Amino acid sequence: PSLNIPSEVVGPNGLVTYNRESWNVQSWRIRNVMWHGYHDGNSGEYYVQTWAAIRVIAGIGSYTDYYMTDPVVANLVNTLSYQNPNNWDASWSIIPEREEALWNANTKRQESGWFQTYCSNIADHGNYTVTLPSGVHAIARNTSGQTYGDYTGSMTLYDDDDFMLYADGSYQGEISATITPTTIKRHSSDAGNPDACVIYAPDVPDTQRLFVSLAVGQSPLGGSFRANFTGATGDAQLQKTDNRTKEKLAGATFGLYDTKDNLLKQGVTDENGQWNVTDLVFGDYYFKEIAAPKGYALNPAKLPFTVDGIREVVTVSMANEPKKVPFQFIKQDAETKEPLKGVTFVLYGCDEKHTHNNLQDDKIKSCWQTIVGTRISGTDGKIEFGNLYAGEYQLVETKTLPGYAKPMGQWRVTIDPEAAETVKITAKGTAPSFVKDGGVLKVDNQKNNKLPFTGGNGDHRVALVLAGMVLFLAAGMFALILKKRKLRNPKESSGKIERKKENEIEK
């Protein structure tokens, strides 16, 4: 059965030609007898029995009854001739339930659907082996619906068992393979004439005709599958705040990077201090600030995070330090411009959001009560308050040097890191104005014998107090003169008294 149909062979007397005749005499039974009958390794007797069974089925010769007395011949004719070769026209296929892998929130992994195998006309079942890429697992299911195995690298299953694939959320790729089970399909080698029965008649006299069916062919079964892993996705949220006030910061520009430092996306925090990024394939990432909000220092730190499905939204927070501006100045003599040592200043802040009072007063508790710092000028006259955050401050000279007049006013200090003039000082009351000398802020102190230099808004309360004191003293002296004069001249007429009063007033 395994040999091809002969066309010509070399006989004892040389070349022998065979004439081919085709009959339709139940060739499929003859085929079956040839398949179940003689094979390599069997005895010659079995070969003769196979030959006799074929002649019985074909109706050749007059010894049919005699041949059928042999039990092997009878079994071939009566039973095996009706049994096709194993796996004759067998079929095997793979039908996917779902090829796209989806994220399973319960198992925390991407899973394909089941790849279901379908077998038909298979007598001798075999198995198949599939190679799996790194990172992909397989689970099998038998015909009873029971699952088994957790394969990596490769899997070997029976040809009627199903399988499914899974991977973690970060895996991406398409898996495809053609599967060849060990089961061999049997079929006719002549698809155009599958039921032909062929007799070869040699042209040599007295040579017996050879009766055969079409040769039985064989080929492997096969099936293919495809599974697509796009990677499970999740969301991430960046939250930006002020590290002092914890207020939400808008306007910060951030980049989203993968572990290979590739910039994937770029965005800006909204009014809630947030930047939301959606549909991130599971894996490792990091945020990094590209541009800080106005008035804040850039934070260069990387913010790593992992999207893994454990949290619906991965939240990452970063605080920014507001920019600071150094504040320092020199206290000097107004005339000699020599630095003054030992002058005490206090810098106040106010935590309330309101219109600030012009002057600091310990009796007013709603404004300028927070002491930022107290400094005393050194031999170089320098006062340093270090780096200050943006905002308004109140500067007060609380103690000056002997022989010098302490200013009756104060100074409003405005810090703005983004402005061209980062430090702006405005005099309040009768405080002397600050001047900038070569980029250095300086302020004068007048000696006591000098009238104070009025700067800023000009507070005239001191002058009004002095004028009131003069008027008060003058009125008192006038009243005393009148009283003494009346005591010396008690009998003078009222008219005379009035005239004398007028004269004294004129004096």
XYZ file of C-alpha atoms in Angstrom:
507
model
C 0.000 0.000 0.000
C 2.862 2.387 0.536
C 4.207 2.037 -3.020
C 3.275 4.190 -5.962
C 1.239 2.759 -8.849
C 3.769 1.183 -11.257
C 3.953 2.236 -14.853
C 6.689 -0.068 -15.958
C 9.178 -2.380 -14.331
C 12.124 -4.392 -15.466
C 11.250 -8.126 -15.678
C 13.416 -11.204 -16.185
C 13.420 -10.649 -19.925
C 13.930 -6.943 -19.838
C 11.490 -4.073 -19.974
C 7.876 -4.959 -19.211
C 5.050 -2.576 -20.081
C 1.826 -2.508 -18.086
C -1.517 -1.606 -19.520
C -3.788 0.183 -17.070
C -7.483 -0.540 -16.903
C -9.878 1.265 -14.559
C -12.975 -0.353 -13.074
C -15.556 0.831 -10.664
C -15.922 -2.275 -8.587
C -16.096 -1.028 -4.998
C -12.505 0.168 -5.036
C -12.922 1.600 -1.550
C -13.335 -1.960 -0.187
C -10.252 -3.086 -2.087
C -8.442 -0.073 -0.674
C -9.468 -1.043 2.829
C -8.341 -4.639 2.344
C -4.991 -3.450 1.069
C -4.683 -1.157 4.083
C -5.611 -3.755 6.693
C -3.993 -6.642 4.830
C -0.392 -7.281 4.000
C 2.274 -4.950 5.342
C 6.005 -5.094 5.476
C 7.032 -7.581 8.108
C 4.067 -9.895 7.622
C 4.478 -13.416 6.349
C 4.185 -14.359 2.725
C 1.090 -16.295 3.616
C -0.618 -13.096 4.730
C 0.288 -11.546 1.411
C -1.457 -14.422 -0.409
C -4.481 -14.052 1.856
C -4.701 -10.354 1.043
C -4.426 -11.145 -2.679
C -7.200 -13.750 -2.367
C -9.508 -11.301 -0.542
C -9.073 -8.740 -3.304
C -9.966 -11.334 -5.961
C -13.081 -12.305 -4.005
C -14.244 -8.695 -3.764
C -13.425 -8.072 -7.457
C -15.107 -11.309 -8.546
C -12.034 -12.601 -10.316
C -11.536 -16.362 -10.634
C -13.596 -19.365 -9.728
C -12.066 -20.141 -6.334
C -14.049 -17.640 -4.262
C -15.695 -20.230 -2.033
C -12.408 -21.960 -1.469
C -10.658 -18.662 -0.581
C -13.399 -17.796 1.918
C -12.731 -20.986 3.882
C -9.591 -19.275 5.124
C -10.551 -17.240 8.272
C -8.078 -14.425 7.483
C -9.490 -13.999 3.991
C -13.028 -14.158 5.334
C -12.226 -11.432 7.957
C -10.675 -9.222 5.323
C -13.672 -9.565 3.016
C -16.511 -9.553 5.497
C -15.217 -7.092 8.103
C -12.074 -5.144 7.360
C -13.058 -4.260 3.822
C -15.777 -2.063 5.302
C -13.411 -0.275 7.695
C -11.605 2.724 6.324
C -7.976 3.269 7.247
C -7.492 5.020 10.569
C -7.949 8.830 10.349
C -9.260 8.532 6.780
C -10.254 12.110 5.821
C -9.694 13.139 9.442
C -10.074 16.832 10.190
C -8.779 18.999 13.026
C -9.304 22.722 13.545
C -8.848 25.496 16.101
C -11.727 27.899 16.639
C -10.919 30.958 18.806
C -13.458 32.131 21.292
C -11.685 35.501 21.328
C -8.319 36.428 19.855
C -7.963 39.790 21.593
C -6.537 39.503 25.090
C -8.457 41.517 27.674
C -7.605 42.649 31.175
C -9.190 40.505 33.882
C -9.560 42.615 37.008
C -10.104 39.533 39.164
C -6.988 37.627 38.111
C -4.962 40.823 37.438
C -3.749 39.717 34.010
C -4.467 39.910 30.297
C -6.290 36.839 29.026
C -7.189 35.580 25.581
C -10.360 33.623 25.026
C -10.280 29.840 24.846
C -8.879 28.321 21.670
C -11.185 25.352 21.164
C -10.009 22.347 19.131
C -12.442 20.318 17.009
C -11.668 16.750 15.870
C -13.522 14.707 13.233
C -12.966 11.144 11.984
C -9.897 10.690 14.154
C -9.279 7.164 15.389
C -5.706 7.533 16.579
C -5.481 10.675 18.667
C -2.152 12.418 18.968
C -0.834 15.530 20.652
C 0.655 18.859 19.618
C 3.365 21.134 20.995
C 3.359 24.935 20.865
C 6.274 27.230 21.676
C 5.317 30.219 23.857
C 7.155 33.542 23.818
C 8.731 34.803 26.998
C 6.182 36.372 29.307
C 3.209 34.378 27.983
C 1.537 31.530 29.876
C -0.895 28.834 28.695
C -3.628 26.939 30.532
C -5.226 23.756 29.123
C -8.762 22.403 29.330
C -9.802 18.797 28.651
C -13.021 17.558 27.074
C -14.626 17.375 30.533
C -14.068 21.081 31.064
C -11.353 20.645 33.684
C -8.400 23.030 33.472
C -4.846 21.955 34.082
C -1.290 23.179 33.706
C 0.332 26.597 33.746
C 2.798 26.362 30.904
C 5.662 28.673 30.021
C 8.190 28.237 27.242
C 6.113 25.548 25.515
C 3.058 23.380 26.028
C 2.124 19.875 24.839
C -1.577 18.987 24.718
C -3.821 16.272 23.349
C -5.324 17.137 20.014
C -8.857 17.365 21.432
C -7.978 19.651 24.379
C -8.446 23.417 24.411
C -6.081 26.129 25.618
C -5.990 29.810 26.536
C -3.121 32.309 26.904
C -2.426 34.978 29.489
C 0.249 37.557 30.324
C 0.730 40.389 32.761
C -0.665 43.813 32.033
C 2.524 45.210 30.521
C 2.916 42.547 27.835
C 2.363 43.690 24.253
C 2.623 41.649 21.074
C 0.876 39.316 18.684
C 1.308 35.585 19.085
C 0.599 33.328 16.135
C 1.518 29.736 15.327
C 0.632 26.853 13.045
C 0.105 23.675 15.042
C 0.827 20.229 13.634
C -0.438 17.374 15.776
C 1.203 13.971 15.624
C -2.042 12.553 14.170
C -1.701 11.627 10.468
C -4.592 12.077 8.088
C -5.263 9.215 5.514
C -6.662 9.997 2.081
C -6.807 8.884 -1.547
C -3.768 9.827 -3.554
C -5.949 10.545 -6.581
C -8.343 13.283 -5.609
C -9.783 13.375 -9.143
C -10.762 9.663 -9.186
C -11.012 8.539 -5.556
C -13.093 5.402 -6.262
C -11.099 3.976 -9.182
C -10.109 0.328 -9.172
C -7.052 -0.336 -11.328
C -5.874 -3.551 -13.001
C -2.389 -3.742 -14.526
C -2.124 -6.264 -17.380
C 1.491 -6.938 -18.450
C 2.171 -7.452 -22.128
C 4.128 -10.613 -21.320
C 2.191 -13.819 -22.103
C 1.163 -16.079 -19.257
C 1.765 -13.353 -16.706
C -0.920 -12.852 -14.070
C -2.683 -9.580 -13.954
C -1.995 -7.330 -10.946
C -5.075 -5.877 -9.277
C -4.661 -2.841 -7.019
C -6.660 0.058 -5.764
C -5.484 3.614 -5.761
C -2.607 4.181 -3.377
C -3.499 5.501 0.076
C -1.867 8.842 0.833
C -1.214 10.494 4.135
C -0.484 14.009 5.352
C -0.270 15.797 8.709
C -3.177 17.665 10.202
C -2.731 21.303 11.045
C -4.353 24.376 12.543
C -3.341 27.913 13.374
C -4.158 30.510 15.987
C -3.482 34.177 16.749
C -3.655 36.082 20.033
C -3.147 39.829 20.269
C -1.919 41.392 23.507
C -2.212 45.174 23.360
C -1.345 45.650 27.021
C -3.786 46.534 29.755
C -4.141 50.243 30.442
C -4.650 52.416 33.467
C -4.664 56.079 34.426
C -2.254 58.281 36.348
C -2.722 61.636 38.033
C -0.082 64.188 38.991
C -0.897 66.559 41.870
C 1.099 69.765 42.277
C 1.099 71.806 45.508
C 2.929 74.597 47.301
C 5.153 72.973 49.922
C 4.477 75.789 52.411
C 0.777 76.501 52.066
C -0.248 73.177 50.466
C -2.226 75.188 47.931
C -2.814 73.591 44.532
C -0.554 74.946 41.829
C -1.679 75.485 38.257
C 0.633 76.146 35.330
C 3.369 73.565 36.010
C 4.577 71.839 32.827
C 5.417 68.147 33.189
C 6.667 65.378 30.948
C 5.714 61.708 31.095
C 8.675 59.376 30.438
C 9.214 55.638 30.154
C 12.071 53.797 31.841
C 14.272 54.444 28.797
C 13.849 58.214 29.318
C 11.695 58.615 26.220
C 9.288 61.548 26.458
C 5.813 60.082 25.865
C 3.522 63.001 26.686
C 3.650 66.565 27.958
C 1.011 68.507 29.873
C 0.252 71.404 32.233
C -1.416 71.238 35.658
C -4.928 72.711 35.732
C -6.591 75.002 38.268
C -6.802 72.060 40.647
C -3.063 71.481 40.390
C -3.629 68.249 38.447
C -2.509 66.675 35.186
C -4.411 63.520 34.281
C -2.949 60.945 31.880
C -5.175 58.123 30.630
C -4.742 54.823 28.787
C -1.236 54.029 29.969
C -0.171 50.487 29.203
C 0.784 48.688 32.390
C 4.408 49.254 33.242
C 6.863 51.671 34.853
C 6.923 55.405 34.139
C 7.999 58.662 35.741
C 6.898 62.301 35.761
C 9.438 65.110 35.586
C 8.863 68.843 35.804
C 9.845 70.760 32.674
C 8.747 74.264 33.712
C 7.682 75.407 37.188
C 4.693 77.684 37.853
C 5.353 81.405 38.025
C 7.098 82.324 41.242
C 8.321 78.804 42.003
C 11.645 77.035 41.680
C 11.935 74.094 39.277
C 11.880 70.717 41.017
C 14.161 68.394 38.985
C 13.274 65.201 40.878
C 11.888 62.208 38.979
C 8.553 60.879 40.204
C 8.475 57.133 39.368
C 5.232 55.174 39.410
C 3.831 51.865 38.156
C 0.538 51.278 36.375
C -0.466 47.750 37.349
C -4.227 47.658 37.785
C -4.025 47.396 41.566
C -5.228 50.988 41.787
C -7.760 52.385 39.350
C -5.813 55.659 39.197
C -2.173 55.955 40.247
C -1.672 59.280 42.029
C 1.717 60.970 42.265
C 2.321 64.196 44.203
C 5.009 66.847 44.024
C 5.430 70.034 46.060
C 7.247 73.119 44.789
C 9.327 75.524 46.797
C 8.400 79.158 46.058
C 11.253 81.262 44.763
C 13.104 83.412 47.296
C 14.841 86.759 47.054
C 17.729 87.874 49.305
C 16.964 90.979 51.373
C 19.813 93.006 52.864
C 20.794 96.655 53.238
C 23.306 98.957 54.943
C 22.543 101.422 57.725
C 24.675 104.593 57.451
C 25.131 108.114 58.792
C 23.144 110.591 56.732
C 26.055 113.070 56.410
C 29.265 111.055 56.527
C 27.800 107.926 54.888
C 29.765 105.894 57.411
C 28.178 102.537 58.379
C 26.402 102.465 61.726
C 26.909 99.504 64.042
C 24.362 98.372 66.615
C 21.097 99.518 65.007
C 18.257 97.013 65.579
C 15.629 96.174 62.973
C 12.656 93.825 63.142
C 10.992 92.415 60.026
C 7.333 91.515 60.418
C 5.023 89.428 58.289
C 1.247 89.108 58.195
C -0.572 85.826 57.625
C -3.933 87.480 57.050
C -5.163 88.115 53.511
C -6.321 91.707 53.775
C -5.189 95.249 53.099
C -2.297 95.645 55.510
C -1.992 98.467 58.037
C 0.473 101.209 57.155
C 2.357 100.877 60.453
C 3.155 98.009 62.767
C 1.642 98.416 66.207
C 1.813 95.838 68.994
C -1.637 96.947 70.147
C -3.191 95.974 66.798
C -3.358 92.204 66.691
C -4.787 91.790 63.204
C -1.707 92.786 61.255
C 2.113 92.622 61.312
C 2.360 90.310 64.296
C 4.582 87.574 62.846
C 8.258 88.287 63.449
C 10.238 87.101 60.453
C 13.538 88.095 62.029
C 15.420 90.527 64.272
C 18.807 91.797 63.109
C 21.455 94.177 64.485
C 23.834 95.947 62.121
C 27.492 94.966 62.296
C 30.611 97.054 61.855
C 29.869 97.262 58.152
C 26.350 98.528 58.908
C 24.878 95.529 57.101
C 21.489 94.083 57.941
C 20.694 90.681 56.387
C 17.329 88.906 56.569
C 18.316 86.069 54.229
C 16.081 84.814 51.424
C 12.436 85.847 51.595
C 9.372 84.355 49.905
C 7.210 86.528 47.689
C 4.838 88.797 49.584
C 4.689 91.935 51.737
C 6.662 92.563 54.901
C 6.930 95.456 57.384
C 10.392 96.694 58.419
C 10.698 98.556 61.744
C 13.772 100.209 63.257
C 13.284 99.425 66.953
C 16.556 100.722 68.451
C 19.031 103.253 67.117
C 22.374 104.626 68.326
C 22.794 107.359 70.974
C 22.810 110.741 69.347
C 20.689 109.595 66.419
C 16.977 110.128 65.896
C 14.908 106.999 65.548
C 12.627 107.297 62.508
C 8.984 108.003 63.326
C 7.888 105.842 60.411
C 8.408 102.327 59.023
C 8.973 100.626 55.658
C 6.820 98.339 53.512
C 8.961 95.684 51.801
C 7.472 93.953 48.737
C 9.199 90.796 47.451
C 8.411 89.645 43.905
C 10.847 87.101 42.390
C 9.331 87.556 38.923
C 9.507 91.369 38.838
C 12.335 93.409 37.342
C 12.737 95.022 40.786
C 12.589 91.979 43.031
C 12.791 94.050 46.251
C 10.682 97.205 46.495
C 10.712 99.362 49.651
C 8.141 102.076 50.364
C 8.473 104.450 53.328
C 5.492 104.758 55.650
C 5.206 107.759 57.969
C 8.361 109.909 58.388
C 10.798 107.097 57.666
C 13.737 108.046 55.403
C 13.710 106.559 51.929
C 15.949 103.691 50.888
C 18.398 104.429 48.079
C 20.284 102.040 45.824
C 23.999 102.691 45.569
C 25.788 100.452 43.097
C 23.074 97.828 43.432
C 23.262 97.945 47.266
C 20.291 99.187 49.284
C 21.139 101.833 51.902
C 19.176 103.880 54.420
C 20.319 106.928 56.456
C 20.033 107.882 60.113
C 19.871 111.560 61.090
C 21.506 112.910 64.238
C 19.281 114.405 66.939
C 20.185 118.064 66.097
C 18.907 117.619 62.594
C 15.308 117.711 61.511
C 14.208 114.310 60.244
C 14.168 113.842 56.518
C 10.624 113.129 55.495
C 10.205 110.421 52.965
C 7.355 108.505 51.517
C 3.845 109.651 52.366
C 4.830 112.314 54.993
C 3.198 111.894 58.439
C 2.601 115.365 60.091
C 1.355 114.123 63.427
C 4.536 115.208 65.267
C 4.274 118.793 63.988
C 0.633 118.965 64.993
C 1.463 117.787 68.508
C 4.199 120.447 68.886
C 1.895 123.216 67.647
C -0.781 122.138 70.113
C 1.664 122.250 72.984
C 2.706 125.835 72.074
C -0.896 127.025 71.924
C -1.662 125.346 75.259
C 1.241 127.082 77.003
C 0.325 130.462 75.535
C -3.278 130.192 76.721
C -2.131 129.271 80.214
C 0.193 132.246 80.498
C -2.535 134.610 79.308
C -4.968 133.340 81.908
C -2.377 133.808 84.687
C -1.743 137.473 83.749
C -5.443 138.275 83.837
C -5.845 136.723 87.255
C -2.967 138.699 88.848
C -4.173 142.034 87.481
C -7.664 141.508 88.812
C -6.347 140.822 92.297
C -4.417 144.121 92.389
C -7.358 146.308 91.212
C -10.555 144.713 92.514
C -12.592 148.033 92.430
C -11.876 149.070 88.917
C -14.907 149.358 86.745
C -15.555 146.701 84.250
C -15.063 149.129 81.391
C -11.629 150.088 82.633
C -10.728 146.488 83.099
C -11.779 145.709 79.575
C -9.597 148.501 78.188
C -6.594 147.332 80.173
C -7.136 143.783 78.916
C -7.160 145.059 75.375
C -3.915 146.964 75.938
C -2.211 143.911 77.428
C -3.357 141.796 74.586
C -1.856 144.290 72.186
C 1.415 144.101 74.125
